[in-house]
XYZ file of C-alpha atoms in Angstrom:
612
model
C 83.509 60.837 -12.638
C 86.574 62.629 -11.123
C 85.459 64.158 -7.546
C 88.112 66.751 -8.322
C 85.446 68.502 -11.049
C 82.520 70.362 -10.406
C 79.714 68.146 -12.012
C 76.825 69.539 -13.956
C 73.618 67.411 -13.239
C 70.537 67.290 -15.176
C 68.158 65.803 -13.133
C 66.169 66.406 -10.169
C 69.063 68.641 -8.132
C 71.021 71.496 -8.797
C 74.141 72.117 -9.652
C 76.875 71.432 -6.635
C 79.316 73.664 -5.487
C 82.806 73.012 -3.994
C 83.689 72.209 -0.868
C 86.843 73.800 0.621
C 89.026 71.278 2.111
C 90.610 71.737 5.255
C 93.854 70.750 3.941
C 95.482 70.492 0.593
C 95.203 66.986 -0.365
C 91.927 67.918 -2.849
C 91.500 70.554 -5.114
C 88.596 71.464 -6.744
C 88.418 72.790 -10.221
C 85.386 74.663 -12.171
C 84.132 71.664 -15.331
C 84.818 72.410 -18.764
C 82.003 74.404 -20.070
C 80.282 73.463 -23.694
C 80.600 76.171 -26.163
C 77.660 75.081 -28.353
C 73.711 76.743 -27.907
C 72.845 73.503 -25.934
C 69.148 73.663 -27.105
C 67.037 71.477 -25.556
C 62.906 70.993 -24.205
C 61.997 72.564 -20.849
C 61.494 70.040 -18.203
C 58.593 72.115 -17.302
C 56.800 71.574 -20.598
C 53.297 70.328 -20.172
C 52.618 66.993 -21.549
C 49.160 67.186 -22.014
C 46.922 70.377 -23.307
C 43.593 71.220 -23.350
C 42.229 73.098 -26.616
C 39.916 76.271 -25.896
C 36.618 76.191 -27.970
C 37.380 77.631 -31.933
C 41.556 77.444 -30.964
C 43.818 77.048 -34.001
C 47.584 76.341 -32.394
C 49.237 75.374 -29.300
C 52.312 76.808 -29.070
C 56.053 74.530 -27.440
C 58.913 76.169 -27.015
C 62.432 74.955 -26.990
C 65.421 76.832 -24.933
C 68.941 76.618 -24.812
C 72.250 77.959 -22.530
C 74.301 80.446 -25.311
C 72.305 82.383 -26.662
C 74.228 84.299 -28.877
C 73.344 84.197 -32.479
C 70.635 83.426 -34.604
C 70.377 79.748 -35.006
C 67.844 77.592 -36.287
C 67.104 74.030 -35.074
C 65.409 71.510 -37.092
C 61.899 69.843 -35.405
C 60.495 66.499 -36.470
C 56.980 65.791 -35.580
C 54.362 63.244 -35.961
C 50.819 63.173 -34.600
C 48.654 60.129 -34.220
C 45.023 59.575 -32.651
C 44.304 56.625 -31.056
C 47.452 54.948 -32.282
C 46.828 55.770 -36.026
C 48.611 58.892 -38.007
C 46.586 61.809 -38.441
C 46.862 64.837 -40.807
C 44.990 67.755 -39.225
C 47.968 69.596 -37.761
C 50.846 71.101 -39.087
C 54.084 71.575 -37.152
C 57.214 74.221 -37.893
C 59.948 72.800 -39.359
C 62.634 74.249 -37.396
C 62.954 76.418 -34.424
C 64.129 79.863 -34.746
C 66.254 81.594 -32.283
C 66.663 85.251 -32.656
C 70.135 86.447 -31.402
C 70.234 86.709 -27.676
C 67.011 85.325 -27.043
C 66.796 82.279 -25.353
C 63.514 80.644 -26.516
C 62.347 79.313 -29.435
C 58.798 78.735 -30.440
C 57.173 75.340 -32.349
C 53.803 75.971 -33.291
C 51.338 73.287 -33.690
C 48.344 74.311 -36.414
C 45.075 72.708 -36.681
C 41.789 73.504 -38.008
C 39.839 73.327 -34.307
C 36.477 72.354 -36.891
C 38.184 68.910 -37.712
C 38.997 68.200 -33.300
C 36.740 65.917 -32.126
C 35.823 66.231 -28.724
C 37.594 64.412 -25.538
C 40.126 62.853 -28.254
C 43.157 62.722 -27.176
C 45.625 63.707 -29.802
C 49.091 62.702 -29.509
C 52.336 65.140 -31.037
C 56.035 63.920 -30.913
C 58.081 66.669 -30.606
C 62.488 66.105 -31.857
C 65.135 68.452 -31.931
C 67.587 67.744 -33.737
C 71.275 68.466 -35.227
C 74.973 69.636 -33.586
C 73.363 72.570 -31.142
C 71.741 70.275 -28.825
C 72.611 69.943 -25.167
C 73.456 66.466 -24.057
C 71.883 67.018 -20.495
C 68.593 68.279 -21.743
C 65.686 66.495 -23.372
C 65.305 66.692 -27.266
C 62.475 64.854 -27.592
C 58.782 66.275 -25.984
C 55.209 64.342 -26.374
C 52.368 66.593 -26.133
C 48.461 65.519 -25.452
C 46.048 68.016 -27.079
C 42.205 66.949 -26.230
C 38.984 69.619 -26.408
C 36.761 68.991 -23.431
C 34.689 71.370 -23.060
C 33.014 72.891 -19.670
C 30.025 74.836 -18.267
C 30.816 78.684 -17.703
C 32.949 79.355 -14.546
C 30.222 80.036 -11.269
C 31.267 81.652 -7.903
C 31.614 78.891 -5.153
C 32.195 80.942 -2.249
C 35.424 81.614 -0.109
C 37.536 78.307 0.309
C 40.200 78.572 2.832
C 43.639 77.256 1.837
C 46.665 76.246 3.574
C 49.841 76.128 1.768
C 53.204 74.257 3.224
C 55.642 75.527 0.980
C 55.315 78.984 1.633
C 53.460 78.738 5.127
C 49.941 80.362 4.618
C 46.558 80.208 5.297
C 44.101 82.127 3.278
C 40.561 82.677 2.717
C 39.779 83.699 -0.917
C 37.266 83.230 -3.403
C 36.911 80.340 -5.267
C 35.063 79.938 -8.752
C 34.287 76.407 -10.235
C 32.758 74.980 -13.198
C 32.117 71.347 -14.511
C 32.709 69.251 -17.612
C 30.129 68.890 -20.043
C 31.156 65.150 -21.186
C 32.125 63.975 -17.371
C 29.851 65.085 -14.901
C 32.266 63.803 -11.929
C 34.701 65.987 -13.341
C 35.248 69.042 -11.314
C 37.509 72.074 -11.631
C 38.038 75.098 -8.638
C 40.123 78.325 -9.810
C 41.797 80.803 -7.511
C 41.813 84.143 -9.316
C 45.489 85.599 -9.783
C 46.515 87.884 -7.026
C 44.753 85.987 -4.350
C 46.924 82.791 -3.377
C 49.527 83.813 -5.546
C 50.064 86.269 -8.359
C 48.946 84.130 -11.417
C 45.443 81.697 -11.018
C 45.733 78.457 -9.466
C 43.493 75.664 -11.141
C 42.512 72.512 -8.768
C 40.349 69.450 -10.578
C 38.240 66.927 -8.786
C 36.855 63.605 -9.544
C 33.869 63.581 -7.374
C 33.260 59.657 -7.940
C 36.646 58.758 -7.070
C 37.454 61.700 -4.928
C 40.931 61.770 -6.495
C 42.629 65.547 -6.272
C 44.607 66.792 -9.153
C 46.382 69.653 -9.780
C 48.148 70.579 -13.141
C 51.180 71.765 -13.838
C 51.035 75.234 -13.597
C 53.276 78.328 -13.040
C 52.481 80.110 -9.754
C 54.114 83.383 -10.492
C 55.627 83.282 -7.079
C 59.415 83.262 -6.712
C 62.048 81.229 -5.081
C 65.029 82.901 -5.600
C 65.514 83.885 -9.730
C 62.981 81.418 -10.938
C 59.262 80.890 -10.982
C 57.714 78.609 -8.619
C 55.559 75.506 -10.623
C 53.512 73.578 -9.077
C 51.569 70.181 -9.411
C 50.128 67.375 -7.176
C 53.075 64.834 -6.222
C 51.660 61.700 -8.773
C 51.503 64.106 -11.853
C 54.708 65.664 -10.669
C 55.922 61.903 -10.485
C 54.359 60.937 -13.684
C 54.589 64.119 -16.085
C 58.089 66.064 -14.712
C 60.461 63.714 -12.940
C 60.503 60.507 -14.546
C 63.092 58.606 -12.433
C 60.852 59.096 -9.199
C 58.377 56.300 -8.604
C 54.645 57.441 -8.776
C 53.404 54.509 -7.112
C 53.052 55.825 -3.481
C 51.692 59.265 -5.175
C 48.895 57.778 -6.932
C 45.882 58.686 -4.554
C 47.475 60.847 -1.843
C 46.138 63.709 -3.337
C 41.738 63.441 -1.931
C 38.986 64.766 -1.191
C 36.682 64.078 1.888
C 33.095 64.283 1.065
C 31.849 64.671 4.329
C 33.897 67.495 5.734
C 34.476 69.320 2.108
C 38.099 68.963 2.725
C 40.918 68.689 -0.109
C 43.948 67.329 1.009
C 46.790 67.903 -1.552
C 50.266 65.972 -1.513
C 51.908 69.064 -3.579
C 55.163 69.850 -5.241
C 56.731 72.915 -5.654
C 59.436 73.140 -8.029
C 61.541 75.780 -10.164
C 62.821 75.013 -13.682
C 66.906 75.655 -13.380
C 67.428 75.534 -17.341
C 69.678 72.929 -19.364
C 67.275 70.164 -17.930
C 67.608 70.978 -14.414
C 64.708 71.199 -11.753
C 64.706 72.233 -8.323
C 62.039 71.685 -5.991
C 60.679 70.678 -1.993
C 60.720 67.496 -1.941
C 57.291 65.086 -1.093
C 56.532 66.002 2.528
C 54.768 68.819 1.873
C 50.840 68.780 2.429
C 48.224 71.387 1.360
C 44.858 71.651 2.594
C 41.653 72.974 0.713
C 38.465 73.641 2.959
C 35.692 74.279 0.013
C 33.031 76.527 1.557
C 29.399 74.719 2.720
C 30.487 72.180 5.219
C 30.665 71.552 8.973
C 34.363 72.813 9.813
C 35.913 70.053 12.023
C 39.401 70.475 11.156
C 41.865 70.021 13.938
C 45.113 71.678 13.531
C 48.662 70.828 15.300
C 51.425 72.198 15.239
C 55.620 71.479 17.035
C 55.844 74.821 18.402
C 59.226 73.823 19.930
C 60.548 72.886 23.346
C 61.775 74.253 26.509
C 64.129 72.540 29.607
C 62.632 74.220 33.036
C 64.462 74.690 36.249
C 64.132 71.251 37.814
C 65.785 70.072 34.175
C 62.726 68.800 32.993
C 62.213 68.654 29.094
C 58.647 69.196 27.501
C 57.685 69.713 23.488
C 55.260 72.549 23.141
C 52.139 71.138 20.861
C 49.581 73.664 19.714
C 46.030 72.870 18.724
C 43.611 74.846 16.488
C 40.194 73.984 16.457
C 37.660 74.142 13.788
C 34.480 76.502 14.139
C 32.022 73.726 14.189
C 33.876 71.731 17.042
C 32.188 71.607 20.487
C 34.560 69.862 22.620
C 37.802 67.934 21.445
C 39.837 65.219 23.489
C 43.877 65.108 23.337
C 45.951 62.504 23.685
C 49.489 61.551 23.194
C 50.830 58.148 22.622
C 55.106 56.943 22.632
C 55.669 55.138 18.876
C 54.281 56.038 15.354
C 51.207 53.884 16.110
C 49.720 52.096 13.050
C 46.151 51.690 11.835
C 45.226 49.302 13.922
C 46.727 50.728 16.759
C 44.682 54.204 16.115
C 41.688 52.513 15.683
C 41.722 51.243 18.954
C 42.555 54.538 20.628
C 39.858 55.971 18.800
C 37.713 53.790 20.514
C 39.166 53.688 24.221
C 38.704 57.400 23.767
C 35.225 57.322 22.691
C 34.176 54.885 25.551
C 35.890 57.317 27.855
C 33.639 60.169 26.602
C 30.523 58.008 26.750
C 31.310 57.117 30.177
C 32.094 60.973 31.193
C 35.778 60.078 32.466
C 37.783 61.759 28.903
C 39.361 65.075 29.601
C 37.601 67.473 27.301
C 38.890 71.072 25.891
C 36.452 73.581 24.266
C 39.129 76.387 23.207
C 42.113 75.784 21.052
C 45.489 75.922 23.347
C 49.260 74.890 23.739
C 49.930 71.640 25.776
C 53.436 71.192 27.410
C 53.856 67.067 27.475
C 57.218 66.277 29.214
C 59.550 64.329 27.271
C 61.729 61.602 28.474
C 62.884 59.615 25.518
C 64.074 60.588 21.978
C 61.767 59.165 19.344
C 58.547 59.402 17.561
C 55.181 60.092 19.545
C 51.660 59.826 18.209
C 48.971 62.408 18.886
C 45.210 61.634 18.255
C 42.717 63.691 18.749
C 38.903 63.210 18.512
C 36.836 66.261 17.972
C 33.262 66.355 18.906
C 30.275 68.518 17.424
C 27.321 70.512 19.515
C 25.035 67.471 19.968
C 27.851 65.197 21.749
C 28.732 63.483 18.086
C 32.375 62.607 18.054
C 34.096 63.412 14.485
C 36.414 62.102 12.495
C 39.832 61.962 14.534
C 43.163 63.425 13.711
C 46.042 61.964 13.799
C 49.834 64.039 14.272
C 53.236 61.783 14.020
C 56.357 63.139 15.056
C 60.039 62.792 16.455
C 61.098 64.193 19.512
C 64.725 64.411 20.244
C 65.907 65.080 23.972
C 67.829 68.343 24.133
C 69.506 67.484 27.498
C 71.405 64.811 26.173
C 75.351 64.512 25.097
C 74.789 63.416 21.196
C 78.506 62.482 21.136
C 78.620 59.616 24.058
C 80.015 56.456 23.253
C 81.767 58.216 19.598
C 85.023 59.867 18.946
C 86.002 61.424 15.411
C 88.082 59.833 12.996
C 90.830 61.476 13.112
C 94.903 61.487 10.939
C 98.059 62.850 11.583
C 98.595 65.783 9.912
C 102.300 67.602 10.184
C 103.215 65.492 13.922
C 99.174 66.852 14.593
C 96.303 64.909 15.091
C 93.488 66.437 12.998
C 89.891 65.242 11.974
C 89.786 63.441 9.035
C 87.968 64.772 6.118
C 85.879 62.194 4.166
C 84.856 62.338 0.628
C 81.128 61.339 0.654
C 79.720 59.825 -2.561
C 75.653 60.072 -2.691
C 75.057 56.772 -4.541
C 71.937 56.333 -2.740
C 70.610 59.023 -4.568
C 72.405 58.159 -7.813
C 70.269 56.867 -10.612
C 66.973 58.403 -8.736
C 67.503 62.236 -8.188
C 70.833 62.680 -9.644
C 72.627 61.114 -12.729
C 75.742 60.336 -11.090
C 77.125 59.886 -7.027
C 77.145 63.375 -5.833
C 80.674 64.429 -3.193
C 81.532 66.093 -0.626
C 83.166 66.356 2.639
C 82.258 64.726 5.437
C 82.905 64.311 9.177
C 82.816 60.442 10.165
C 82.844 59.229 13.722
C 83.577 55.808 15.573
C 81.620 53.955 18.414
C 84.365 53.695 21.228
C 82.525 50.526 22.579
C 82.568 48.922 18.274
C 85.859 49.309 16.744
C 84.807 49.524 12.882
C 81.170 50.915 14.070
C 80.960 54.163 12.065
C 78.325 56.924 11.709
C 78.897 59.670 9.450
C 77.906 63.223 11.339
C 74.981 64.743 9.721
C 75.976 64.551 5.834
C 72.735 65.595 4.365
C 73.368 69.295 6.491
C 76.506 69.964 4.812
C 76.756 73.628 3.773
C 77.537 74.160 0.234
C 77.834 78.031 -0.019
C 78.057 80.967 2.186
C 74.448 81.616 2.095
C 73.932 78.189 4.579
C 72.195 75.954 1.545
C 72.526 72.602 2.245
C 72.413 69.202 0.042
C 69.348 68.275 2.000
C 68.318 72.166 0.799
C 69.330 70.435 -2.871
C 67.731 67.287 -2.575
C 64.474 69.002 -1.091
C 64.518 67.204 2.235
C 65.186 69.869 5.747
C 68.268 68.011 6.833
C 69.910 70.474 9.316
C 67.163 70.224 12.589
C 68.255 66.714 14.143
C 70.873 65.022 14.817
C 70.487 62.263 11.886
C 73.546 59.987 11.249
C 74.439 57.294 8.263
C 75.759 54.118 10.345
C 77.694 51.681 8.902
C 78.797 48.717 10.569
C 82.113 47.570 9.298
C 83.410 45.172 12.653
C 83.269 42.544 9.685
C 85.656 44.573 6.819
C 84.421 41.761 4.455
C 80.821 42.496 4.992
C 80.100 46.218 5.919
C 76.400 46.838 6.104
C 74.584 50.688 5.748
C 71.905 49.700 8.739
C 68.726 52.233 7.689
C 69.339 55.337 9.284
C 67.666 58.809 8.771
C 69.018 61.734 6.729
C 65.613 63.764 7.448
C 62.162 63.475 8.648
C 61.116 61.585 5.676
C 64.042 60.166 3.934
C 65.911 57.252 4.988
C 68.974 55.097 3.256
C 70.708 52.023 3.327
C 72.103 48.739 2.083
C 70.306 46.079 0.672
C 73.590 44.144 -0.094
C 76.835 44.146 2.146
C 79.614 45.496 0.650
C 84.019 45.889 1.412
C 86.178 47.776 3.709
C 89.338 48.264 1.369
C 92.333 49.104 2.325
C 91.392 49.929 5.579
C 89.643 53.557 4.536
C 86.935 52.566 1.635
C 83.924 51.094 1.916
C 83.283 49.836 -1.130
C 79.251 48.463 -2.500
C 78.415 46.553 -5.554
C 76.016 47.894 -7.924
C 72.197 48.449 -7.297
C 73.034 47.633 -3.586
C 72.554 51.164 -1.888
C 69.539 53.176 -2.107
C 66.540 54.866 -0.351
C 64.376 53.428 2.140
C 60.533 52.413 0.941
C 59.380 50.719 3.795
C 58.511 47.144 4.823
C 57.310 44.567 2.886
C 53.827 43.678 5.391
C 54.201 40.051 4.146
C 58.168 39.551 4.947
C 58.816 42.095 7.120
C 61.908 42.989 5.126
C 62.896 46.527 4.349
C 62.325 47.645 0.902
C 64.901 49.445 -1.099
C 65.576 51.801 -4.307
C 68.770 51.212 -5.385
C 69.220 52.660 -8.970
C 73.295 53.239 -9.329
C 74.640 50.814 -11.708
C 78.441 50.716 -10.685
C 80.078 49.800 -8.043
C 80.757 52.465 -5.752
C 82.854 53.531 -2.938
C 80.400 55.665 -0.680
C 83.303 56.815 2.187
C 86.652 57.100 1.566
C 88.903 57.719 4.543
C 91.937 59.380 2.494
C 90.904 60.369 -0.289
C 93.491 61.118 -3.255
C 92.899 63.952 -5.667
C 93.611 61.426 -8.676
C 90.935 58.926 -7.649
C 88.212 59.156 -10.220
C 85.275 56.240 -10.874
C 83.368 55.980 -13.893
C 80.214 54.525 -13.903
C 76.656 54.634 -15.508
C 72.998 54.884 -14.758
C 70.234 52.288 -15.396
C 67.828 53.601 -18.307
C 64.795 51.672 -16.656
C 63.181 52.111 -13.623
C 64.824 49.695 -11.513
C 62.919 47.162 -8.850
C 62.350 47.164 -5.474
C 65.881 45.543 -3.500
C 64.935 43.839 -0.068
C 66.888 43.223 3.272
C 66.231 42.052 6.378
C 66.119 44.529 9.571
C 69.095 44.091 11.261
C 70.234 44.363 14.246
C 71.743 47.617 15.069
C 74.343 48.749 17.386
C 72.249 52.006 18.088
C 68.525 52.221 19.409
C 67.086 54.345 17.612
C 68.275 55.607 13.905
C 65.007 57.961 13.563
C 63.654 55.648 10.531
C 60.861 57.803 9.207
C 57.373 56.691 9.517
C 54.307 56.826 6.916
C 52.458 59.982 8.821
C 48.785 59.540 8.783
C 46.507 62.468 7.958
C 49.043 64.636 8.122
C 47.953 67.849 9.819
C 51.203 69.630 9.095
C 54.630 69.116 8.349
C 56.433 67.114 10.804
C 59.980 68.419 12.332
C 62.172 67.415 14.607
C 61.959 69.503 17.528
C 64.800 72.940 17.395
C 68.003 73.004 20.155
C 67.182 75.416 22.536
């Protein structure tokens, strides 16, 4: 992988652009484009369909990059139920691509009197021959299975709250239920209400588990169509590489307040095998109509410094309709379960014994800050007849705006033409490697040193690096809002022959680090072994050691300190998903790195608080 080309990636980011150096050690040149069509299967297509009552063919469609010609691409398929071949469909041979079109159709026939209902019927889907893209998929598995359901029924309004695009609504909601599971429910928002196509939500009452299918919005984010899903199908059905197993029941429903909360993704299909989307911090919330409303709502509104110099973080609380009286409290730390639990019930002795502050409107609280870090708020709302409610919980991180971020650091700097001048360091993204992208994404970055450690580094900010005029940022890429606080990779290198990553920030939810040491060489790279840097997963309860993904397969050299523009690396990506690495918490030079925290009951997104 030379750094001196502009990499196409086909995974879960978009393409980079360029950085402009500020001097002319690196150039950057465009990649060599592929002339071919570069067919290939939408990431977006669904794996798993459900058949209408008396439908004959499902429809797949194949795309590609040129499309000039006519060109036709041979299909292989086989179909199997249960494990066994079956011969009640038919596929098309080929795909057909009229000139200048870009998508090709497969249909899959069957005679809908020979589908036996909730079968699952399985059809493998090739591409195949010289026209086919080597970033995209060629081969697709779809699901077909007729369940049928009762008629669709108006439910009411449902209000919904959506994170992505930051609205509440209430609309009207129609549902219906499956006529061979009974715990099977399904909600639909007509088209032009949340968004400008329907939006289809399915609940298992017994388990309470949320779904949501893949589905195209009709919104916009730029060019392309907004998708959505819950995060574990999105994990499970879109983005392989991504882990599922901290997705798997996020997504629920609360039967006693009739409230759905969603762990969503949004996400836009790039073409060529490329998908863009928010990233898995984003919450929605569906209040189904019929139930006591005791939702508590917070909100960072921001921050302010008064005259005196005093700091406070402006927290705003919405109150449900049903809610009498609710108490307020905020806590320093991201307090655990445990921890909660017993707030919960200091709070509730407090009410009992009339000596708990109590509010009965909704209303902004100024708290005065002191100390940069995360703060817990918990809040216990309480109906007409004096019953306290389930309580709500609010994590965030507070940084101090009256403080001088670069105490203690000085940049790295070179001498440039008898001038000193900062030093601009390639960046290579292995953490992400292997995970989100196929190979180390680079760029430039800005690196400083601790004045009181020689060889203590923190690199300023990477994951807010501006890639285009516009002000999109690799956080912006990788899905994660990267640009609000002051979040630094530190890595300790006072020992040159064992330089650590310690686990430091790049957002509110993301973290990396090293869970093996790895080289200072030469004075200016520092230099990890394979599968040794990755993303943060948090800590093992029975060890107490950090866990890790670490997917790149290579050794890598993360920060160079001079680069050259004939340094290249060539490396590869494991094709299985890859364990969990572990380390021990060390003990950092800094006090707090802003680790991010597991956020429970999420009332909105959490944000570090904005510069004044």
């Amino acid at each position: 992988m030379k750094f001196n080309k502009i990499l196409a990636l086909p995974a879960l980011a978009l393409t980079m652009w360029g950085l402009g150096a500020c001097t002319d050690e690196v150039k950057y040149d465009p990649a060599e484009q592929l002339s071919t069509p570069q067919v290939y299967f939408p990431t977006t297509t669904p794996s798993a369909v459900d058949i209408e009552e008396n439908q004959t063919s499902v429809t797949v469609n194949v795309e590609r990059v040129n499309t000039s010609g006519a060109i036709t691409v041979p299909v292989t398929a086989t179909a199997t139920v249960g494990g066994e071949a079956t011969d009640i469909f038919t596929v098309s041979s080929v795909a057909a691509f009229a000139d200048g079109s870009a998508t090709a159709p497969i249909s899959i026939d069957f005679d809908f009197s020979k589908i036996q209902q909730e079968t699952k019927y399985t059809i493998s889907l090739a591409i195949e021959g010289a026209d086919l893209t080597p970033y995209g998929k060629s081969q697709q598995t779809i699901t077909l299975q007729y369940a049928p359901w009762t008629a669709w029924t108006k439910a009411g309004e449902a209000v919904y709250t959506c994170s992505a695009f930051g609205f509440t609504e209430s609309q009207p909601v129609m549902t219906r239920t499956s006529l061979v599971n009974p715990d099977l429910q399904e909600f639909k928002f007509a088209a032009g209400t949340l968004f400008p196509k329907e939006i289809l939500v399915q609940l298992n009452k017994k388990t309470n588990i949320v779904t949501v299918p893949r589905q195209a919005t009709g919104a916009k984010n730029g060019e392309y169509e907004v998708q959505i899903c819950d995060l574990y199908t999105f994990t499970t059905q879109v983005a392989g590489r991504l882990d599922s197993t901290p997705y798997e029941k996020t997504s629920r429903f609360d039967q006693a307040t009739g409230l759905m909360t969603i762990n969503m993704a949004y996400f836009w299909d790039k073409g060529a095998g490329q998908l863009g989307w928010t990233g898995p911090d984003g919450f929605d919330y569906m209040q189904l109509p019929g139930y006591p409303d005791y939702e508590m709502m917070v909100s960072n509104d921001g921050s302010f410094v008064s005259e005196d110099s005093k700091e406070y973080a402006i927290l705003n609380v919405v109150k449900g309709a049903d809610v009498a009286n609710y108490a307020f409290r905020i806590y320093p730390g991201a307090l655990g379960n445990a921890d909660i639990a017993q707030k919960v019930a200091d709070i509730k002795a407090a009410i009992a014994a009339d000596t708990e502050s109590l509010y009965s409107a909704g209303r902004s609280f100024e708290i005065q800050m002191t100390t940069t870090g995360y703060y817990t708020v918990v809040i216990l709302p309480v109906n007409a007849a004096g019953e306290a409610q389930t309580e709500y919980v609010y994590t965030f991180r507070y940084e101090m705006q009256t403080v001088d971020w670069n105490a203690g650091w000085k940049t790295v700097t070179k001498v440039v033409d008898d001038q000193e001048v900062p030093v601009q360091a390639l960046y290579s993204d292995a953490f992400f490697a292997g995970l989100i992208t196929r190979q180390p994404m680079q760029w430039f970055v800005t690196v400083q040193e601790s004045i009181k450690y020689p060889g203590y580094y923190r690199i300023v900010k990477p994951y807010a690096t501006e890639l285009d005029e516009d002000g999109t940022t690799v956080g912006d890429y990788y899905g994660y809002p990267c640009d609000r606080g002051h979040f630094y990779v530190y890595i300790d290198a006072t020992d040159p022959d064992n330089v650590v990553v310690e686990p430091s920030s790049i957002s509110m939810g993301f973290a990396v680090g090293s869970a093996k040491s790895g080289k200072l060489v030469d004075g200016t790279k520092f230099v990890f072994p394979a599968q040794s840097v990755g993303i943060y997963n948090g800590v093992d309860p029975a060890t107490g050691e950090y866990l890790w993904r670490c997917a790149w397969n290579e050794e890598c050299a993360i920060l160079d300190l001079d680069p050259k523009a004939d340094d290249e690396e060539e490396a590869s990506v494991s094709s299985v998903k890859v364990p969990y690495a572990v380390s021990a918490k060390p003990a950092a030079k800094v006090a707090d790195h802003g680790m991010p925290v597991k956020v429970r009951k999420p009332m909105s997104k959490t944000y570090t608080v904005k510069a004044l």
